[in-house]
Short mmCIF file of C-alpha atoms in Angstrom, two decimals:
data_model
loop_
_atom_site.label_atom_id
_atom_site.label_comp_id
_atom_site.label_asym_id
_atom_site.label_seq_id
_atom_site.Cartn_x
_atom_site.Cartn_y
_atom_site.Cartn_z
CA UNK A 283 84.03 -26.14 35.27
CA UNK A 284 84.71 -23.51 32.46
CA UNK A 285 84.09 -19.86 31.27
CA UNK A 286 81.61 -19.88 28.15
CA UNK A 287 80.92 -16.74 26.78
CA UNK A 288 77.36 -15.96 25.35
CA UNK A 289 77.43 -13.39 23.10
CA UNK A 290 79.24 -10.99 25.57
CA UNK A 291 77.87 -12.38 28.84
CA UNK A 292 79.73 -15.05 30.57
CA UNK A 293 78.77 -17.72 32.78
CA UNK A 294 80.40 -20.83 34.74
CA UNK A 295 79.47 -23.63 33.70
CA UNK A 296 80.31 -27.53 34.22
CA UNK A 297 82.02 -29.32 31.11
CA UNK A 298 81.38 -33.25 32.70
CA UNK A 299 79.39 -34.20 29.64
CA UNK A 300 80.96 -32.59 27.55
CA UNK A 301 85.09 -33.77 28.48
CA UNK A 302 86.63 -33.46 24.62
CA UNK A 303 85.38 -29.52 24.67
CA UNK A 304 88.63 -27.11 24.27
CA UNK A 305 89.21 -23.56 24.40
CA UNK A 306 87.41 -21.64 21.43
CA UNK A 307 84.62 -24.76 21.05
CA UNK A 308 81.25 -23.62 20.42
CA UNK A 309 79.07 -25.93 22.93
CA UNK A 310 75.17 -25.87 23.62
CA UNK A 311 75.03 -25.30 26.91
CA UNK A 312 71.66 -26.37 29.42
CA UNK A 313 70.85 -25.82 33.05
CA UNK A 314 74.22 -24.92 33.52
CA UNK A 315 75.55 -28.03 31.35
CA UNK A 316 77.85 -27.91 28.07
CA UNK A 317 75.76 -30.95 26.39
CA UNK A 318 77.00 -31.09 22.85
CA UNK A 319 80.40 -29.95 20.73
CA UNK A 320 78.95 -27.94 17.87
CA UNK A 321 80.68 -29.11 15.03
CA UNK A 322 82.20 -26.68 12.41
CA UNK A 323 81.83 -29.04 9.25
CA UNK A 324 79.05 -30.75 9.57
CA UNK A 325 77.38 -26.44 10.06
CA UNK A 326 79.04 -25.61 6.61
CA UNK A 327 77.94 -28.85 4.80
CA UNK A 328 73.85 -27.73 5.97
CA UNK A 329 74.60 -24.07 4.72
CA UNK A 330 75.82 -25.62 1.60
CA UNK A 331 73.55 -27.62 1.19
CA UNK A 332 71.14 -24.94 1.25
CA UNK A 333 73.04 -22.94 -1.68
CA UNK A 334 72.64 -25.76 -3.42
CA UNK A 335 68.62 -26.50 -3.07
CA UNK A 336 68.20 -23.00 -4.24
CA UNK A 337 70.76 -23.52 -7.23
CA UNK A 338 68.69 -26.69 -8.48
CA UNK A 339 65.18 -24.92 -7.74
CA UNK A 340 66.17 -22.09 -10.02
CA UNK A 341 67.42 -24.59 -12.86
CA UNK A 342 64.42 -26.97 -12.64
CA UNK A 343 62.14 -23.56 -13.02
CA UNK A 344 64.17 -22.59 -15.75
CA UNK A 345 63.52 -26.03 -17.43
CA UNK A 346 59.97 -25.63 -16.73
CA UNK A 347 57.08 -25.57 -19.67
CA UNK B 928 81.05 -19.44 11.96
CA UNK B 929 78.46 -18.27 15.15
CA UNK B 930 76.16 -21.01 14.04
CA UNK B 931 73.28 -18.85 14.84
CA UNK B 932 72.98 -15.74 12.57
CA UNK B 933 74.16 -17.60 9.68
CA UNK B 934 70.97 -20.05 10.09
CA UNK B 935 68.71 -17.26 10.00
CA UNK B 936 69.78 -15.92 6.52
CA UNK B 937 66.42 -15.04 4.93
CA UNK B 938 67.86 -15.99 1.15
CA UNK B 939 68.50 -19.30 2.19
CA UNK B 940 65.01 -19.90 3.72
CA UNK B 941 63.22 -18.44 0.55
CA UNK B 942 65.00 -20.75 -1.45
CA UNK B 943 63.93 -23.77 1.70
CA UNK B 944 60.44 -22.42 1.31
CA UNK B 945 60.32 -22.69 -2.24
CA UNK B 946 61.72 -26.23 -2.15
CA UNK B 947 59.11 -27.19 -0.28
CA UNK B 948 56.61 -26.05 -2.60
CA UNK B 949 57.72 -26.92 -5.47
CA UNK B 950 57.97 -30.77 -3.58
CA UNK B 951 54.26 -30.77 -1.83
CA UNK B 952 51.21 -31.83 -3.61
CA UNK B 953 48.68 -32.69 -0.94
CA UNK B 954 48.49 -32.00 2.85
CA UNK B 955 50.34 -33.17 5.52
CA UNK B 956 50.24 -32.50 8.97
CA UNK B 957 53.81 -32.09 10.23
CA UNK B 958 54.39 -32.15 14.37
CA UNK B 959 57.25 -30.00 15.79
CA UNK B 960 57.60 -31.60 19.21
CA UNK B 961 59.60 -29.22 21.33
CA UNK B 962 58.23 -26.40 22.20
CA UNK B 963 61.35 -23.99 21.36
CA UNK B 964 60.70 -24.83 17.60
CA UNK B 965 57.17 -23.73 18.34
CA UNK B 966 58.28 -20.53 19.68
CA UNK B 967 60.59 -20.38 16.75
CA UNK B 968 57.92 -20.66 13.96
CA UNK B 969 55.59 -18.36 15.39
CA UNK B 970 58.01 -15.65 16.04
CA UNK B 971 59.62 -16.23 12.46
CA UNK B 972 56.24 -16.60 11.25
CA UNK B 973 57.11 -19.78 9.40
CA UNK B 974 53.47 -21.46 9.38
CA UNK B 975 52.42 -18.25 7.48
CA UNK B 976 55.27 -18.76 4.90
CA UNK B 977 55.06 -22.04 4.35
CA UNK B 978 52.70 -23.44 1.07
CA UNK B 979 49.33 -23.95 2.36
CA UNK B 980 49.41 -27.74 1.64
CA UNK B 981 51.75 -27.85 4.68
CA UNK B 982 50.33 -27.58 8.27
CA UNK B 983 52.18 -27.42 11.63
CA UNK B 984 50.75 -29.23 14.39
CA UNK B 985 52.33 -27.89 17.79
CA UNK B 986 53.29 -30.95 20.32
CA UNK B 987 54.01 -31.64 23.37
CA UNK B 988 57.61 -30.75 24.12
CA UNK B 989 57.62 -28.16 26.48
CA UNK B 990 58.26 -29.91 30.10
CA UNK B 991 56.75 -27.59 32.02
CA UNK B 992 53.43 -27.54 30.85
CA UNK B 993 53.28 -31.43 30.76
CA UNK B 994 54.35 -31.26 34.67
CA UNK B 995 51.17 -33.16 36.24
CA UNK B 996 49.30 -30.72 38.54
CA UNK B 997 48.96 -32.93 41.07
CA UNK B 998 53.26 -32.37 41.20
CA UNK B 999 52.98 -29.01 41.24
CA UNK B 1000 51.08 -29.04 44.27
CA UNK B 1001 53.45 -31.48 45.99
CA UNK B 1002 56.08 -28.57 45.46
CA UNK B 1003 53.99 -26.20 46.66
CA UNK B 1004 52.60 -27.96 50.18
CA UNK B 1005 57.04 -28.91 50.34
CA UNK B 1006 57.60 -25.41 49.61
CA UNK B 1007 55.34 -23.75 52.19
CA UNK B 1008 56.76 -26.30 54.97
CA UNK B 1009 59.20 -24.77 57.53
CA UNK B 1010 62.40 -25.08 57.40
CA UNK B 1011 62.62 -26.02 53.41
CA UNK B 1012 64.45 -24.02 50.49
CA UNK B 1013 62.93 -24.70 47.51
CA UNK B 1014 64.63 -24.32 44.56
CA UNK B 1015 63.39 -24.31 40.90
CA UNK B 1016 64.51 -23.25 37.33
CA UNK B 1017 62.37 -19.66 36.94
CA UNK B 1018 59.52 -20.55 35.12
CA UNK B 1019 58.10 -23.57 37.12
CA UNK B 1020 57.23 -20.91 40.01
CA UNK B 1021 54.41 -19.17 37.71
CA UNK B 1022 52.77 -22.22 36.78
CA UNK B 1023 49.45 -22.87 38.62
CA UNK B 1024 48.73 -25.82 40.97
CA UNK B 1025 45.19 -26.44 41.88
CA UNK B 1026 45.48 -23.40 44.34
CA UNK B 1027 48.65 -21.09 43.54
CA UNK B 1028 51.92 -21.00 42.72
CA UNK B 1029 55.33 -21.27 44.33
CA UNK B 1030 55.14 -17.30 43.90
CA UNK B 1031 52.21 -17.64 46.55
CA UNK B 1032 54.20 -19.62 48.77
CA UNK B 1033 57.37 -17.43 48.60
CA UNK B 1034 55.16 -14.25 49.25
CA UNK B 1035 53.26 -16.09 52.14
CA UNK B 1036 56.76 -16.21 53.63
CA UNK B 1037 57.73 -19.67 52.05
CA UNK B 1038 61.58 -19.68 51.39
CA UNK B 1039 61.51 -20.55 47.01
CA UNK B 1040 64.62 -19.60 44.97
CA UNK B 1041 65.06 -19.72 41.21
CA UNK B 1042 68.30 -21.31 40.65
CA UNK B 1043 69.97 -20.92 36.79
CA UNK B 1044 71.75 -24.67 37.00
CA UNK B 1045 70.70 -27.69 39.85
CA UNK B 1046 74.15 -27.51 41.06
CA UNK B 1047 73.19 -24.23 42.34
CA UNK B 1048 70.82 -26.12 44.56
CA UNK B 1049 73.23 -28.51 45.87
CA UNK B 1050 75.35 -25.31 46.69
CA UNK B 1051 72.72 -23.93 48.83
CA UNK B 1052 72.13 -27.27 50.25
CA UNK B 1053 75.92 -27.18 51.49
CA UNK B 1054 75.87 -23.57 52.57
CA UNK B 1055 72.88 -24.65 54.31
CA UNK B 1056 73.15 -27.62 56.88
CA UNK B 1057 70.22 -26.95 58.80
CA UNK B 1058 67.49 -26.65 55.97
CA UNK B 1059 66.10 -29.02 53.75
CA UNK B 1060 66.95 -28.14 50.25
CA UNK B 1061 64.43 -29.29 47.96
CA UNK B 1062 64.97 -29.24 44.23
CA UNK B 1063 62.22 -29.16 41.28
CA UNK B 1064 64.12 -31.49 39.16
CA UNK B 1065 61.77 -30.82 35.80
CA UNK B 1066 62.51 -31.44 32.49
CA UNK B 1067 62.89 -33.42 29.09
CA UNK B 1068 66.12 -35.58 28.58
CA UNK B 1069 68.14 -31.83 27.88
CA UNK B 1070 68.07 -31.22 31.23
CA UNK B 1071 67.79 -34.65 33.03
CA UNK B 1072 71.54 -35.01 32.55
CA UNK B 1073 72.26 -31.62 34.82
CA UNK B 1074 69.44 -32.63 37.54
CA UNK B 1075 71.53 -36.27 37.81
CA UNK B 1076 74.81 -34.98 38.23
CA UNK B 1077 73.26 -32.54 41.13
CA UNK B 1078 71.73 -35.71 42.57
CA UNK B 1079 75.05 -37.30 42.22
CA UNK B 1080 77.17 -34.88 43.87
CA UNK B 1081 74.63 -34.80 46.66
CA UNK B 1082 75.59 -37.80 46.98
CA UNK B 1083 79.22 -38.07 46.66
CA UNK B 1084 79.63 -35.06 48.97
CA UNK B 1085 77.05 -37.20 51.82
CA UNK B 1086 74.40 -34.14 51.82
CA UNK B 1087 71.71 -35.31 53.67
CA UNK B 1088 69.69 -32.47 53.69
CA UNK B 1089 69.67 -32.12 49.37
CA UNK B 1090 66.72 -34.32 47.44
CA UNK B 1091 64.58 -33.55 44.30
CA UNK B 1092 61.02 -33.27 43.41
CA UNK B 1093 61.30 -35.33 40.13
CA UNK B 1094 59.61 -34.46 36.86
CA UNK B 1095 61.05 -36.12 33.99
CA UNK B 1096 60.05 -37.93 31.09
CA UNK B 1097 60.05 -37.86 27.38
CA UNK B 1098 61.76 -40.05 25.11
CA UNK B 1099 59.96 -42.50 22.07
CA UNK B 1100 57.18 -43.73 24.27
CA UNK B 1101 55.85 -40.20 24.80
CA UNK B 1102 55.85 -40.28 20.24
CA UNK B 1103 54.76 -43.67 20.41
CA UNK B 1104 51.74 -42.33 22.53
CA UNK B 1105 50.61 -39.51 19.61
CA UNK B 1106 51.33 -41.28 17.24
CA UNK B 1107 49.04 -44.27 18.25
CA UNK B 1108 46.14 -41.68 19.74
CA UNK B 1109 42.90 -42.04 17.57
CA UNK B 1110 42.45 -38.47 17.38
CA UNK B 1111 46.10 -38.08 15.93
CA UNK B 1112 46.47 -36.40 12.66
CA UNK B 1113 50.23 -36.56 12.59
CA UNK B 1114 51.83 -37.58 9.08
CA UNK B 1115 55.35 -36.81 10.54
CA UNK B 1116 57.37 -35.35 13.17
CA UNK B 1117 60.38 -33.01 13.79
CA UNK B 1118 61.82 -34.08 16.72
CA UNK B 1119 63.55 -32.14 19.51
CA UNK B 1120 67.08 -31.18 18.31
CA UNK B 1121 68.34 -30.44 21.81
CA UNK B 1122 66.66 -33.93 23.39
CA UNK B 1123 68.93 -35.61 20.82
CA UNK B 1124 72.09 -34.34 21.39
CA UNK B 1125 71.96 -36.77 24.34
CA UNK B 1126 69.83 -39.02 23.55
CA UNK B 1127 71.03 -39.77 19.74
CA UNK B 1128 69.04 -40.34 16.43
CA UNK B 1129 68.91 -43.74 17.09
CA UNK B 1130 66.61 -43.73 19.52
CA UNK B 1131 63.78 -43.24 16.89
CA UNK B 1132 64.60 -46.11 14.46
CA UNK B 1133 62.20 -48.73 15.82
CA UNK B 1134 59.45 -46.35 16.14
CA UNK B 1135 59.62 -44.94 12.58
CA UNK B 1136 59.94 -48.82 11.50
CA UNK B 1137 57.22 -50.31 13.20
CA UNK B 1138 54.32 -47.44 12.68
CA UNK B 1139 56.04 -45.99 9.32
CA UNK B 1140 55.82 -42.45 10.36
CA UNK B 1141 59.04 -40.25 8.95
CA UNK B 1142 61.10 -38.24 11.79
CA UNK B 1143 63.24 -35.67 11.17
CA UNK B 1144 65.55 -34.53 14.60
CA UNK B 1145 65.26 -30.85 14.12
CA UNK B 1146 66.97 -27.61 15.34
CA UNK B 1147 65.48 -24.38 16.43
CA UNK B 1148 66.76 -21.63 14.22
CA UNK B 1149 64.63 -20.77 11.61
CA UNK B 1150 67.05 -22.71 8.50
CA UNK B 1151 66.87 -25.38 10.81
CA UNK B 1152 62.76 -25.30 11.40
CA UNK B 1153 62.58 -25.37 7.42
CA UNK B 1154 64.97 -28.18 6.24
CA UNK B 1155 63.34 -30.21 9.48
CA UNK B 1156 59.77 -29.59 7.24
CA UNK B 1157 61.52 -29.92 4.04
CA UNK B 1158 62.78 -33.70 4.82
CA UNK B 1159 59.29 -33.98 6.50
CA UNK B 1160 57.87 -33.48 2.98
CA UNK B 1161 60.29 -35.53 0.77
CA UNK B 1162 59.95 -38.22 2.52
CA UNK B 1163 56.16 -38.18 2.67
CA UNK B 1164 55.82 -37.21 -0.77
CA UNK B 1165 58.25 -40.23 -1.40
CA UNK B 1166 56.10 -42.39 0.87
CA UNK B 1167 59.05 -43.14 2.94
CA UNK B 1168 59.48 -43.29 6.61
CA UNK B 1169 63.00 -42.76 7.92
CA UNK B 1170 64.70 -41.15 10.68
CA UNK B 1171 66.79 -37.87 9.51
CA UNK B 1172 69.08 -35.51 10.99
CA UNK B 1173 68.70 -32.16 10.13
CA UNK B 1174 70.36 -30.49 13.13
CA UNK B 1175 74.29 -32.56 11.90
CA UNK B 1176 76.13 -29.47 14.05
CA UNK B 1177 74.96 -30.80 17.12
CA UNK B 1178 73.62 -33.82 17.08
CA UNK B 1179 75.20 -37.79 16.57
CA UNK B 1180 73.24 -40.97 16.44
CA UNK B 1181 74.78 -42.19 19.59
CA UNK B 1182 74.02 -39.09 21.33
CA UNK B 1183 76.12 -37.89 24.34
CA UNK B 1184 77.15 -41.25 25.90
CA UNK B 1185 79.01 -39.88 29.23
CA UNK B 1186 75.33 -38.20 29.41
CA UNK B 1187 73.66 -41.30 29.13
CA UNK B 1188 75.34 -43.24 31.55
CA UNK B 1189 74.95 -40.67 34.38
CA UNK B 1190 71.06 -40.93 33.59
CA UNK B 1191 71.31 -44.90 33.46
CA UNK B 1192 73.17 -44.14 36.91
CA UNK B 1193 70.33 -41.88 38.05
CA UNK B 1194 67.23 -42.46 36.76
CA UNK B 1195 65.14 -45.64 35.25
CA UNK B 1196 61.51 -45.53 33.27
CA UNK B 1197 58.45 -45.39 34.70
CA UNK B 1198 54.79 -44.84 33.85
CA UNK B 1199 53.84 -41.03 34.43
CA UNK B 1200 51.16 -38.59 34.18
CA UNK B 1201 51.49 -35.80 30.96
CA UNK B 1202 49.04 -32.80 32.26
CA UNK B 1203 46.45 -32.55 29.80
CA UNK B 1204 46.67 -35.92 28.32
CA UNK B 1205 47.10 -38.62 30.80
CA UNK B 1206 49.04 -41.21 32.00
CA UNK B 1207 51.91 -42.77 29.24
CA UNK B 1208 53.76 -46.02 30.14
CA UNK B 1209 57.40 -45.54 30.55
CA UNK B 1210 57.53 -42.43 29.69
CA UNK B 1211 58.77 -40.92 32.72
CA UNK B 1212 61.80 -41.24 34.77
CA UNK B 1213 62.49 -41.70 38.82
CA UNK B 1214 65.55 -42.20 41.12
CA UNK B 1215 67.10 -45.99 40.81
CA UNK B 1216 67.03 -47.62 43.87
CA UNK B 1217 70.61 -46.30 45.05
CA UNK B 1218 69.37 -42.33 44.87
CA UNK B 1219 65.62 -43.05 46.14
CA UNK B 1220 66.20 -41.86 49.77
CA UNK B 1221 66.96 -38.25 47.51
CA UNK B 1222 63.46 -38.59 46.57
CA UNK B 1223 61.47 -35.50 48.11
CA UNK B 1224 57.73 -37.32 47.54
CA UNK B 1225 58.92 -40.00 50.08
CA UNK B 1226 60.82 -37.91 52.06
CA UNK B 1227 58.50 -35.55 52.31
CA UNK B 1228 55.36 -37.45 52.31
CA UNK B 1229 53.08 -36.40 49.41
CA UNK B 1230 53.11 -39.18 47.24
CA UNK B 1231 49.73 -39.28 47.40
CA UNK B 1232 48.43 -35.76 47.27
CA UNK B 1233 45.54 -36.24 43.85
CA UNK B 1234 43.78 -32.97 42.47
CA UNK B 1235 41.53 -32.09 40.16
CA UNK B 1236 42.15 -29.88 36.92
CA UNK B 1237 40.21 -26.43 36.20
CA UNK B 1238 37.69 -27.03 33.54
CA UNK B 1239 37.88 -24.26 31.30
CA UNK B 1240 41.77 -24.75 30.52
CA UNK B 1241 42.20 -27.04 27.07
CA UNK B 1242 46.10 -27.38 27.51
CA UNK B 1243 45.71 -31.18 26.82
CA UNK B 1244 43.80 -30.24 23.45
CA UNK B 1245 46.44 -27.90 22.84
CA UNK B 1246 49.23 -30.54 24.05
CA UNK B 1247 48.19 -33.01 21.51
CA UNK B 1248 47.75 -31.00 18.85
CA UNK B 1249 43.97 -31.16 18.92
CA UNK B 1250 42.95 -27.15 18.97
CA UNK B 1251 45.11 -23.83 17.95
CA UNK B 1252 45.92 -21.91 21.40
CA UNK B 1253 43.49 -19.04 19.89
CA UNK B 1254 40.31 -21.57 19.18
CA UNK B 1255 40.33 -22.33 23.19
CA UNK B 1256 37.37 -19.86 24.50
CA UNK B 1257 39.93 -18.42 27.36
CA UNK B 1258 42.77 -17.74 25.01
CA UNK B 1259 43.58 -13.96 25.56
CA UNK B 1260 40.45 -13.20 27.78
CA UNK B 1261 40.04 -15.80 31.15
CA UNK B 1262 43.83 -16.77 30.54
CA UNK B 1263 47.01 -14.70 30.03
CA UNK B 1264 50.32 -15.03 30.84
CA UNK B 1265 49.67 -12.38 33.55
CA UNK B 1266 46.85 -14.79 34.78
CA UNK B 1267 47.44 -18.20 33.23
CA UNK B 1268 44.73 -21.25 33.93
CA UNK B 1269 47.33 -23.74 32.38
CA UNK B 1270 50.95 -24.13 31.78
CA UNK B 1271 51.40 -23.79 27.94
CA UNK B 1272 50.19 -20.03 29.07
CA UNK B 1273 53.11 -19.39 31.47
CA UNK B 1274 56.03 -21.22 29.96
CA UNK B 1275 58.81 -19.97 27.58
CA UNK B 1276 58.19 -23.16 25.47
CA UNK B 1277 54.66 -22.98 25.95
CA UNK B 1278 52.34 -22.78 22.53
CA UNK B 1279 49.74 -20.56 24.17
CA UNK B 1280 52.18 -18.36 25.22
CA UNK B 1281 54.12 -18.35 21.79
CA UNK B 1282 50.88 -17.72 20.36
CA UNK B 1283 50.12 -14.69 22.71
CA UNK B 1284 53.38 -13.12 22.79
CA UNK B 1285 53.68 -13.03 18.31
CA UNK B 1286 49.90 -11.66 18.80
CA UNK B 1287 48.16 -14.86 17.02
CA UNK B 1288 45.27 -14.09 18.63
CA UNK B 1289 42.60 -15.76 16.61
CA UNK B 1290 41.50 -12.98 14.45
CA UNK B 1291 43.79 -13.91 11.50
CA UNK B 1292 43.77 -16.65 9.14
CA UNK B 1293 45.65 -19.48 10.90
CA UNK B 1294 47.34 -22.03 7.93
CA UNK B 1295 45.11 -25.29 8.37
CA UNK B 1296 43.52 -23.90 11.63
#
């Protein structure tokens, strides 16, 4: 079991699913359960990724007849 | 990095929106499955920013509201027996059986507690001894995982007076079921982000293969909500049918395998009832053979309690996509989530009640409604 903090209010909750999570991990917690590891990189390459869509939108309208 | 806030940035989704514009050229009919997304879009009011080509089609995904009636009143008749505790997660005890609600049975003097995890329940079970402690073990593969470690435990710890009223189901077959329905319209699907962080991508491959129908696992933030419908749309636009990720930060195609194994411990497939559209094969889950005598039906008795459903609720339409919440005649009036007639109305995940709660009641111009 572990101390997660959510946004201020903090709850017990059971880390069996989730055994690799250390302290300072962001984790999706259910029912009580840590479930998944967010993970840091893969969260920055989306957001990027993002930048990026906008960045090519704005060229192809520039290209635009 | 909070990994919330920073997928809510409204510069990034204009430039998502846009992208999906600029890609569409026809409709489609995309179906978020969970209901948290649909919560998600209608407080974000994403249908109304997205290009008109695109519609949203709200699914199934909210547990609750798929919990068969005739279940519900199995928990209640447990609940109201003497010498039970019956525990729930908060928002099964609103939802209406044929007659009432576990809310009726706790005020009637029944003895029903809202529990935040199932371990809670096997807590009470211990503290306990001379009560039956009765769980409602409902929910979508998210939560299955937490309702088989309580059983577990039970287990390990020799509670005899702990077992579970189970609910569960979900997975491809429950897809597999909309997608083959002849009143589908569904040209793709964003599939439950949170579902998949146990269950994996892969779990999707064969479906999108054999019945060439793109899914993209989704998250519920509103960045998230958008790329899902932006890969929705390349691909269809493409005329490809492929299984995506769009929710990377939390979810791998394996899944959560220490998960998985507890539910292979647990649980095994079997055909259940979906409230409002019927029975699905395999698409539910019960206790393998070494956990059945923590089954509360049998223990209990009421395997075979059947019911009828109130006529003038059209959850099921709703359910499958078929109707908007606000084109069902008792949306707002007969049914509200002070006095539901079906579960989408009371649950957090529940379409109706997104729909209520962000005031889409009917009057405005619904995007492909």
């Amino acid at each position: 079991m572990a101390t997660v903090d959510f946004g201020g209010v903090t709850k017990t909750v059971c880390l069996a699913y989730t055994p690799d999570a250390g302290i300072g991990d962001y984790t999706i917690i259910h029912a009580g359960f840590a479930i998944a590891i967010l993970d840091e990189q893969a969260a920055l390459e989306s957001l990027e990724l993002f930048e990026q869509l906008g960045i090519v939108s704005a060229t192809t309208d520039e290209i635009a007849p | 990095m909070k990994y919330l806030s920073e997928f809510a940035d409204p510069v990034l989704a204009q430039r998502l929106l846009d992208e999906i514009s600029a890609t569409v050229t026809r409709h489609w009919a995309i179906m978020e499955v969970c209901g948290g997304q649909t919560h998600s879009i209608i407080r974000n009011g994403i249908d109304q920013l997205l290009a008109d080509e695109v519609e949203l089609i709200h699914g199934p995904g909210c547990p609750v509201c798929v919990t068969p009636v005739e279940l519900i009143d199995r928990g209640l008749r447990i609940a109201a027996m003497p010498d039970v505790i019956f525990c729930s997660f908060g928002d099964m005890v609103r939802v209406p059986g044929s007659a009432g609600d576990l809310f009726a049975v706790r005020a009637a003097g029944g003895d029903v507690r809202v529990v935040y995890s199932p371990l809670d329940a096997v807590a009470v079970a211990e503290e306990n001894p001379s009560k039956e402690v009765v769980f409602f073990a409902v929910g979508f593969e998210t939560t299955a995982p937490a309702n088989a470690m309580a059983v577990h435990q039970a287990h390990e710890r020799g509670l005899t007076n702990f077992s579970v009223l189970v609910s569960h189901g979900g997975g491809p077959p429950a897809i597999e079921a909309i997608v083959t329905s002849p009143e589908s319209r569904v040209d793709a699907f964003l599939a439950a982000g949170h579902v998949c962080t146990v269950m994996g991508t892969r779990q999707y491959e064969a479906i999108v293969t054999e019945h060439r129908v793109p899914i993209i696992v989704t998250g519920f933030e509103p960045l998230d909500v958008l790329d899902g419908i932006r890969r929705a749309v390349r691909q269809l636009e493409a005329g490809r049918a492929e299984v995506e990720n769009a929710y990377a930060r939390a979810v791998r195609r394996d899944g959560n395998e220490v998960a998985k194994g507890m539910l292979a411990d647990v649980f095994e497939p079997t055909d259940r009832q979906w409230r409002g559209i019927g029975p699905i094969p395999a698409s539910g889950w019960r206790l393998t053979s070494r956990y059945r005598s923590y089954d509360a039906e049998i223990r209990f008795g009421v395997g075979d309690l059947a019911v009828e459903e109130s006529g003038l609720c059209r959850s099921g339409d709703v359910l499958q996509g078929i109707i908007k919440p606000s084109e069902c005649e008792a949306f707002g009036t007969a049914c509200t989530p002070r006095h539901p007639l079906g579960a989408t109305m009371v649950s957090t995940e529940g379409a109706c009640a997104a729909y209520f709660q962000y005031r889409r009641l009917g009057d405005e111009v619904v995007p492909g409604g």
